[in-house]
PDB file of C-alpha atoms in Angstrom:
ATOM      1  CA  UNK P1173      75.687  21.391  -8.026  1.00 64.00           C
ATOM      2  CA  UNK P1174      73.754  21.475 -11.510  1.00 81.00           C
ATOM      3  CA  UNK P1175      71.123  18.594 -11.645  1.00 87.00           C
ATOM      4  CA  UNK P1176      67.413  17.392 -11.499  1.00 90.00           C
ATOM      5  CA  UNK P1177      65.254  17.541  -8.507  1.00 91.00           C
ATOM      6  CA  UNK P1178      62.793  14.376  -9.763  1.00 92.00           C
ATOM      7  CA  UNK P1179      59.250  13.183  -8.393  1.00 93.00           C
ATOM      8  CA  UNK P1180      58.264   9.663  -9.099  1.00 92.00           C
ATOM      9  CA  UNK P1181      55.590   7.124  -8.618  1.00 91.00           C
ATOM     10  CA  UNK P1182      55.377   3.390  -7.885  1.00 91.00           C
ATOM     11  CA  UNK P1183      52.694   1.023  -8.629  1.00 90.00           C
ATOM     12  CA  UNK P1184      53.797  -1.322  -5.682  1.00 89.00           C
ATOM     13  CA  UNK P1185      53.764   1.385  -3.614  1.00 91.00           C
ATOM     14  CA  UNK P1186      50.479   3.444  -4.027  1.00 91.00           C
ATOM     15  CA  UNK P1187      49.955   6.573  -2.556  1.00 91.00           C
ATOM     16  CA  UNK P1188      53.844   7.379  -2.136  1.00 93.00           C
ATOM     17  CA  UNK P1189      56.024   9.173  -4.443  1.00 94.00           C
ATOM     18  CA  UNK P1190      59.390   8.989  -3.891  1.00 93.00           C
ATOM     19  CA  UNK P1191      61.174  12.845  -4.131  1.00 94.00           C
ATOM     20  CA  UNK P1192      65.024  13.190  -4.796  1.00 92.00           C
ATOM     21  CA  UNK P1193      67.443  14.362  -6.706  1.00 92.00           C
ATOM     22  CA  UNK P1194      70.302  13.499  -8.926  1.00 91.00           C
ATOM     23  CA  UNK P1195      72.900  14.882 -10.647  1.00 90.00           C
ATOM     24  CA  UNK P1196      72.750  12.316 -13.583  1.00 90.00           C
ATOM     25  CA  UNK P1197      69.838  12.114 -15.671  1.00 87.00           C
ATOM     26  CA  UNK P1198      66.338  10.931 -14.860  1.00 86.00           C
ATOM     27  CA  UNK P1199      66.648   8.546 -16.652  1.00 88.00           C
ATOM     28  CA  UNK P1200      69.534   7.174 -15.523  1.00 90.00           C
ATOM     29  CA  UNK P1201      68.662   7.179 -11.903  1.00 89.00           C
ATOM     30  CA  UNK P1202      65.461   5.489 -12.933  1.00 89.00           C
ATOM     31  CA  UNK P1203      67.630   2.383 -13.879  1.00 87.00           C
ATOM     32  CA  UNK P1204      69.269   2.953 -10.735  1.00 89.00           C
ATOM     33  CA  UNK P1205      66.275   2.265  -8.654  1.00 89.00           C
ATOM     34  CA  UNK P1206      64.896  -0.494 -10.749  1.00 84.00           C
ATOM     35  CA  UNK P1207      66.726  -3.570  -8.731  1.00 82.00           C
ATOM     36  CA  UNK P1208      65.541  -7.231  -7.892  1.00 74.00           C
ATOM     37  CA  UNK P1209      64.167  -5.865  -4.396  1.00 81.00           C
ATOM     38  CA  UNK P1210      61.306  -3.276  -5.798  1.00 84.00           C
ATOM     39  CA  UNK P1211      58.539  -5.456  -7.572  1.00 86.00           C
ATOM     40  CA  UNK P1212      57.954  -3.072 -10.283  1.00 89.00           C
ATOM     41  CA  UNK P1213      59.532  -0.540 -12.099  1.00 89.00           C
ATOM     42  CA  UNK P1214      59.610   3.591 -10.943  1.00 90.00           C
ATOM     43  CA  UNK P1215      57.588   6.344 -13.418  1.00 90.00           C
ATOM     44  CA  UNK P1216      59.148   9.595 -13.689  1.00 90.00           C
ATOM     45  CA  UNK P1217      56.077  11.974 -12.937  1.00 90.00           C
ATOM     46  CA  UNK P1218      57.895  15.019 -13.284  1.00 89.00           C
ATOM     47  CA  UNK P1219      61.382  16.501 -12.525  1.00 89.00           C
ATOM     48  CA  UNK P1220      63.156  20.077 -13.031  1.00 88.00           C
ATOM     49  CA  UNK P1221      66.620  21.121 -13.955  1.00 86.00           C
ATOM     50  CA  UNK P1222      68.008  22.888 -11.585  1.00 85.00           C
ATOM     51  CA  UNK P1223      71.484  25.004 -10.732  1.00 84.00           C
ATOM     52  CA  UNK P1224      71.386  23.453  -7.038  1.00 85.00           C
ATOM     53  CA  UNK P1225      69.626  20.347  -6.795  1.00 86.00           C
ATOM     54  CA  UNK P1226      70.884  19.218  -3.390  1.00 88.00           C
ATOM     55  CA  UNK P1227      69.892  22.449  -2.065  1.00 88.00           C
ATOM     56  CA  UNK P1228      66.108  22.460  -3.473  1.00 89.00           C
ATOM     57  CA  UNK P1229      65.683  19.071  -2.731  1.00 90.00           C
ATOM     58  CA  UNK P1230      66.457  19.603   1.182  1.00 91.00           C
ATOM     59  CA  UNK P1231      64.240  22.531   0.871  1.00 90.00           C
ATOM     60  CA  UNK P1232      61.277  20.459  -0.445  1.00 90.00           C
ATOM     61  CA  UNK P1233      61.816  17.828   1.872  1.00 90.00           C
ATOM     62  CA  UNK P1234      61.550  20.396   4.533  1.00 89.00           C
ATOM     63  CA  UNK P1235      58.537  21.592   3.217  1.00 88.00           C
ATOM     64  CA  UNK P1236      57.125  18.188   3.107  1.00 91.00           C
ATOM     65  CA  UNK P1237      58.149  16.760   6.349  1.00 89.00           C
ATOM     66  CA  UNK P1238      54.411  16.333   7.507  1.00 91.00           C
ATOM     67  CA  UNK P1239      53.610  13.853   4.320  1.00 91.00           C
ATOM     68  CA  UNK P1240      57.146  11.577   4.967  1.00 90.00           C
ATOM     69  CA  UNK P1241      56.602   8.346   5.452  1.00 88.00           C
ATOM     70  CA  UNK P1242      59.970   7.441   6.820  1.00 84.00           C
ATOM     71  CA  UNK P1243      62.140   9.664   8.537  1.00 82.00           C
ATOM     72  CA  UNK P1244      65.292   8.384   6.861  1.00 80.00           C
ATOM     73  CA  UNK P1245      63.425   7.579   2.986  1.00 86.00           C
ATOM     74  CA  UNK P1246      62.645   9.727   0.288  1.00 90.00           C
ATOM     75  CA  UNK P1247      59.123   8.626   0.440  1.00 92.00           C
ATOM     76  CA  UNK P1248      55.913  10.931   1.112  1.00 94.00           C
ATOM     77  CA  UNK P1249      51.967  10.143   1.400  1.00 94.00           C
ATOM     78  CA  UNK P1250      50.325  12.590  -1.217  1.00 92.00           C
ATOM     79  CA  UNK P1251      48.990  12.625  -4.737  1.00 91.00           C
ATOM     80  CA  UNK P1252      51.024  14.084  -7.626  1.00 90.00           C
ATOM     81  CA  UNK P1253      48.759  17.383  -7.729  1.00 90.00           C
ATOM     82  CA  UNK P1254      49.227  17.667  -4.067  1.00 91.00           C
ATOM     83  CA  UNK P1255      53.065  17.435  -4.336  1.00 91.00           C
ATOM     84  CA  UNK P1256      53.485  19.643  -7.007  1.00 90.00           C
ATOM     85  CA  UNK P1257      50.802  22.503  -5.667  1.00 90.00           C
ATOM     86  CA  UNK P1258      53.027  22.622  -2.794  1.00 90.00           C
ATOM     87  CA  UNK P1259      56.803  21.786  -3.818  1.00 89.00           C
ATOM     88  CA  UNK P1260      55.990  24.274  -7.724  1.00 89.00           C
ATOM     89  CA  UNK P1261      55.880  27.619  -5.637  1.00 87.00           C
ATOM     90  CA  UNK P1262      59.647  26.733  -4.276  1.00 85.00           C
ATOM     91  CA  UNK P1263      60.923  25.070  -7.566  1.00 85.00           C
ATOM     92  CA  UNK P1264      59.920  28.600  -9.074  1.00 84.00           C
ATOM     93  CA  UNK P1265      61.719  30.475  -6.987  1.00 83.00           C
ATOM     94  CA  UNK P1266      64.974  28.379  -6.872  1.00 79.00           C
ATOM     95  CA  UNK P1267      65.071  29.069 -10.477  1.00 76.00           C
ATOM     96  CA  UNK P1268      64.291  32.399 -10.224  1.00 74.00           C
ATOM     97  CA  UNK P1269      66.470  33.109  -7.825  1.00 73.00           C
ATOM     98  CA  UNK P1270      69.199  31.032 -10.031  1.00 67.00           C
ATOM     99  CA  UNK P1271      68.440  33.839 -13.382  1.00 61.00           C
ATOM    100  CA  UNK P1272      68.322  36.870 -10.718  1.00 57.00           C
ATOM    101  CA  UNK P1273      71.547  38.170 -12.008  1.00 48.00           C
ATOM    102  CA  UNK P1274      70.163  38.179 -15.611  1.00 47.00           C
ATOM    103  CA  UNK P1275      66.147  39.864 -15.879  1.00 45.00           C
ATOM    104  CA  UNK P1276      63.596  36.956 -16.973  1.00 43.00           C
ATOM    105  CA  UNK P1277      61.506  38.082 -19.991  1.00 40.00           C
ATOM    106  CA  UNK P1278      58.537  36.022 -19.683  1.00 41.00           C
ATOM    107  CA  UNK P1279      56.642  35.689 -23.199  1.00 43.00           C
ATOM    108  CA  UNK P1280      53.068  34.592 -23.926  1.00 49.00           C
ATOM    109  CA  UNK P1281      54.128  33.860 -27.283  1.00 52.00           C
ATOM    110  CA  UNK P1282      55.171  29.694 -26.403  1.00 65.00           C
ATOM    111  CA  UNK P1283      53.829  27.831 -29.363  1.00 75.00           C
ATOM    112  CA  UNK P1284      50.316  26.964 -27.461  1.00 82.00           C
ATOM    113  CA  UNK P1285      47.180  27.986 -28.384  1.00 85.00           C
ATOM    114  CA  UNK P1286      45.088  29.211 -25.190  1.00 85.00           C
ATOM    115  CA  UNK P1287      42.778  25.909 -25.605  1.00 87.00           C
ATOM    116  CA  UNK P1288      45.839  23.889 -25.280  1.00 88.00           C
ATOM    117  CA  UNK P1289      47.614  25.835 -22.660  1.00 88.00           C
ATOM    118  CA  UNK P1290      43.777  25.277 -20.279  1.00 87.00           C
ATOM    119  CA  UNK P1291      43.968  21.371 -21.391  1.00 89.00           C
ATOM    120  CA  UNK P1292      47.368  20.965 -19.794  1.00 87.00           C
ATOM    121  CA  UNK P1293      46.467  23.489 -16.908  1.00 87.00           C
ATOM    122  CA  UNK P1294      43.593  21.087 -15.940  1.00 86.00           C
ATOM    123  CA  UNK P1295      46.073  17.819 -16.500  1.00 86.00           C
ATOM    124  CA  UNK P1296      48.064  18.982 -13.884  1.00 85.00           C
ATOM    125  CA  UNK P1297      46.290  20.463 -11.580  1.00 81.00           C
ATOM    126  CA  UNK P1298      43.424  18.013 -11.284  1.00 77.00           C
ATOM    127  CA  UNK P1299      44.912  14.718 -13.054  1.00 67.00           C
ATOM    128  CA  UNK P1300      47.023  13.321  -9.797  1.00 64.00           C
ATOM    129  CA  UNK P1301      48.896  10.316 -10.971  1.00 65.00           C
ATOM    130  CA  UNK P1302      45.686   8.641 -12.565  1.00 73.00           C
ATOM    131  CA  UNK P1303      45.002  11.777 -15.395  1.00 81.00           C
ATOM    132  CA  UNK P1304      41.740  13.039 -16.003  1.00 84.00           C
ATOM    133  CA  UNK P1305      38.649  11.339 -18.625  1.00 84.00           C
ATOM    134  CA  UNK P1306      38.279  13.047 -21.788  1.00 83.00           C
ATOM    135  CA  UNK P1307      34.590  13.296 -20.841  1.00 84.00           C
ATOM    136  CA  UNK P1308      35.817  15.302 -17.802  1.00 84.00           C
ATOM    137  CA  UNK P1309      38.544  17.174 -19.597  1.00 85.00           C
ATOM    138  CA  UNK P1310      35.230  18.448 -22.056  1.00 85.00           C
ATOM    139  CA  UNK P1311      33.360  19.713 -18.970  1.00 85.00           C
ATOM    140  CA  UNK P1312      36.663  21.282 -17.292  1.00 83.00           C
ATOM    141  CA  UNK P1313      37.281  23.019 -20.599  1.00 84.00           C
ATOM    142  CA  UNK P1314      33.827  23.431 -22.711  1.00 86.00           C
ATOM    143  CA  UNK P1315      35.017  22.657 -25.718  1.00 86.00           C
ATOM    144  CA  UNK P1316      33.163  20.446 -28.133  1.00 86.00           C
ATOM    145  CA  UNK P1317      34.588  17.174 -28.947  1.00 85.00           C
ATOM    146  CA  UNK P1318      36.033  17.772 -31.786  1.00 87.00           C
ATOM    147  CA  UNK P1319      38.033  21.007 -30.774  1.00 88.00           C
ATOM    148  CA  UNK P1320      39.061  18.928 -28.276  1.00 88.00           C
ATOM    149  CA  UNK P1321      40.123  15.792 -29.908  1.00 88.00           C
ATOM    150  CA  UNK P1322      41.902  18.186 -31.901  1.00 89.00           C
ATOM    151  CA  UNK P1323      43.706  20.012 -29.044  1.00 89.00           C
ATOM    152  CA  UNK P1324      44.740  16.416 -27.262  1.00 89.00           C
ATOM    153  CA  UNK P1325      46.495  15.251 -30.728  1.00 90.00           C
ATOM    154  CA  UNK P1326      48.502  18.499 -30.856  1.00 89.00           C
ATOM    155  CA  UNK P1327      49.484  18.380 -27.523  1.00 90.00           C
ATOM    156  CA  UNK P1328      50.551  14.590 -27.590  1.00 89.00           C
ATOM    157  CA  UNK P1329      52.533  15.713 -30.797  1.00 89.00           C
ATOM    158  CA  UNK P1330      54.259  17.729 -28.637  1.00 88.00           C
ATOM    159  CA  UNK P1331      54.972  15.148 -26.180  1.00 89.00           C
ATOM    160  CA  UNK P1332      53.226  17.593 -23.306  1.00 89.00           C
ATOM    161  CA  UNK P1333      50.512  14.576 -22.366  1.00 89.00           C
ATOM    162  CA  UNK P1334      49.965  10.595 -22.573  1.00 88.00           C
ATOM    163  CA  UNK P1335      47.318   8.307 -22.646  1.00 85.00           C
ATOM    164  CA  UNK P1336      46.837   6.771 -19.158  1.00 81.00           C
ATOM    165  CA  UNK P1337      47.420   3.002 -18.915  1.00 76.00           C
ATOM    166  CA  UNK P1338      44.100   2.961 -17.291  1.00 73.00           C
ATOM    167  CA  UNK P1339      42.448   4.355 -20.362  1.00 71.00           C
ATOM    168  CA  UNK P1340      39.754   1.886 -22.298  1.00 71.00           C
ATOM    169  CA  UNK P1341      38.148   1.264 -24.800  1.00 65.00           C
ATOM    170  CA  UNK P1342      34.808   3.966 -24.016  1.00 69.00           C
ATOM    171  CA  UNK P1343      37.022   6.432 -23.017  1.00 78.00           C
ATOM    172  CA  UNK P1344      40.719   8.068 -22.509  1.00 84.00           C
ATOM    173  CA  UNK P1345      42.137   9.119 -19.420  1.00 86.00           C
ATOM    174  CA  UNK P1346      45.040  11.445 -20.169  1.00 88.00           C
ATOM    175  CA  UNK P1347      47.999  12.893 -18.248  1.00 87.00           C
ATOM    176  CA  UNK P1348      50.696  15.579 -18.583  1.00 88.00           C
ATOM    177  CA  UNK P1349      53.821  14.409 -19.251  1.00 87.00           C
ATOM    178  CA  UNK P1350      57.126  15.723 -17.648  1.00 86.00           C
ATOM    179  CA  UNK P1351      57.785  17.484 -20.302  1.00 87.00           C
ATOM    180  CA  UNK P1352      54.356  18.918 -20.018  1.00 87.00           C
ATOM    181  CA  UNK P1353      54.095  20.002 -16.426  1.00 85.00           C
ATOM    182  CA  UNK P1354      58.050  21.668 -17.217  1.00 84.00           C
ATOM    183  CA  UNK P1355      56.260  23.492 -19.782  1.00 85.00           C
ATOM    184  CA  UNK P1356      54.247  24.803 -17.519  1.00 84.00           C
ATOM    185  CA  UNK P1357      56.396  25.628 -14.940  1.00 82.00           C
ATOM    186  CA  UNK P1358      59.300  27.398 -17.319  1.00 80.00           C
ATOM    187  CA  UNK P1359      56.306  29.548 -18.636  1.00 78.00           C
ATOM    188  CA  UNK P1360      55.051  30.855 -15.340  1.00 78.00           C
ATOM    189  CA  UNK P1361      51.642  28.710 -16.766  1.00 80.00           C
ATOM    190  CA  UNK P1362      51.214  27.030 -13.436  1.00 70.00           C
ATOM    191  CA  UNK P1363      50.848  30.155 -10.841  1.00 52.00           C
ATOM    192  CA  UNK P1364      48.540  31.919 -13.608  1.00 49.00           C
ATOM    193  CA  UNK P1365      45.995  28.779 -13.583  1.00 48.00           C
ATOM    194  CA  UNK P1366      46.305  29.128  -9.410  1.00 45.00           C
ATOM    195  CA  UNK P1367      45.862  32.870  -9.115  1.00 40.00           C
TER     196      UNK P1367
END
């Protein structure tokens, strides 16, 4: 059954996400979860299209069964990077396994420059659900400010990262955006940053 496997985040619950899936949209099943029992609303940190949902989803919780906090809720203690370092290797091969019947071309040429590609790359792999300071994203990446600055506005063109609510006034904290970290993962982005 054709849907989204989705990972989200709480701010009245911190350090769960709640992992799922749906055959409706995200955004739909966000509304779904937003009732008069959960203090504040659910943020969609990331979620993947997939051919069998239900299936991936009981795979991931299987591979997560050491992080659940409940045994009957959707609910597990890590970070964002943590969830998707270990749940991205088996969303990649559901979906390759999905496209076996047809060979996968995978092309370098995705709109990106390289600068951009390593911005996002760091975002996702270091940001958890907090993002990383521009001041750290110029270490992480050595560009110079402006090549950065630069870089960021493309990208949040794009829609592939956000300012984090926790950004202020002496400096931005910035995030990938679902769309971003999808990006990523469609491109076969993700395992090259890893290898």
């Amino acid at each position: 059954m054709s849907g989204y496997l989705y990972i989200l985040s709480n701010p009245s619950f911190p350090g769960l996400l709640k992992i799922g899936h749906t055959t409706e949209t995200p955004e739909q099943r966000l509304r779904q979860l937003s009732t008069t029992g959960v203090p504040s609303p659910f943020v969609l940190e990331a979620c993947f299209l997939v051919t069998n949902s239900l299936a991936l989803e009981q795979a991931v919780h299987g591979l997560l069964v050491q992080h659940r906090f409940s045994q009957n809720r959707e609910f597990f203690k890590l970070s964002l990077s943590q969830a998707l370092e270990l749940t991205l290797p088996l969303i990649i091969q559901a979906a390759q396994e999905e496209n076996s019947n047809s060979p996968q071309i995978i092309t370098k040429n995705h709109g990106l420059t390289d600068s951009e590609v390593h911005i996002l790359q760091v975002l996702v792999s270091t940001g958890g659900q907090h993002g990383v300071s521009q001041i750290r994203l110029e270490s992480y990446t050595k560009l110079d400010q402006l090549d950065l600055e630069i870089n960021i506005a493309n990208l949040v063109a794009k829609k592939f990262i956000s300012r984090s609510r926790e950004s202020n006034a002496y400096n931005n904290i910035w995030r990938s955006t679902p769309k971003g970290t999808k990006f990523l993962a469609d491109n076969n982005l993700i395992e090259e940053w890893m290898r």
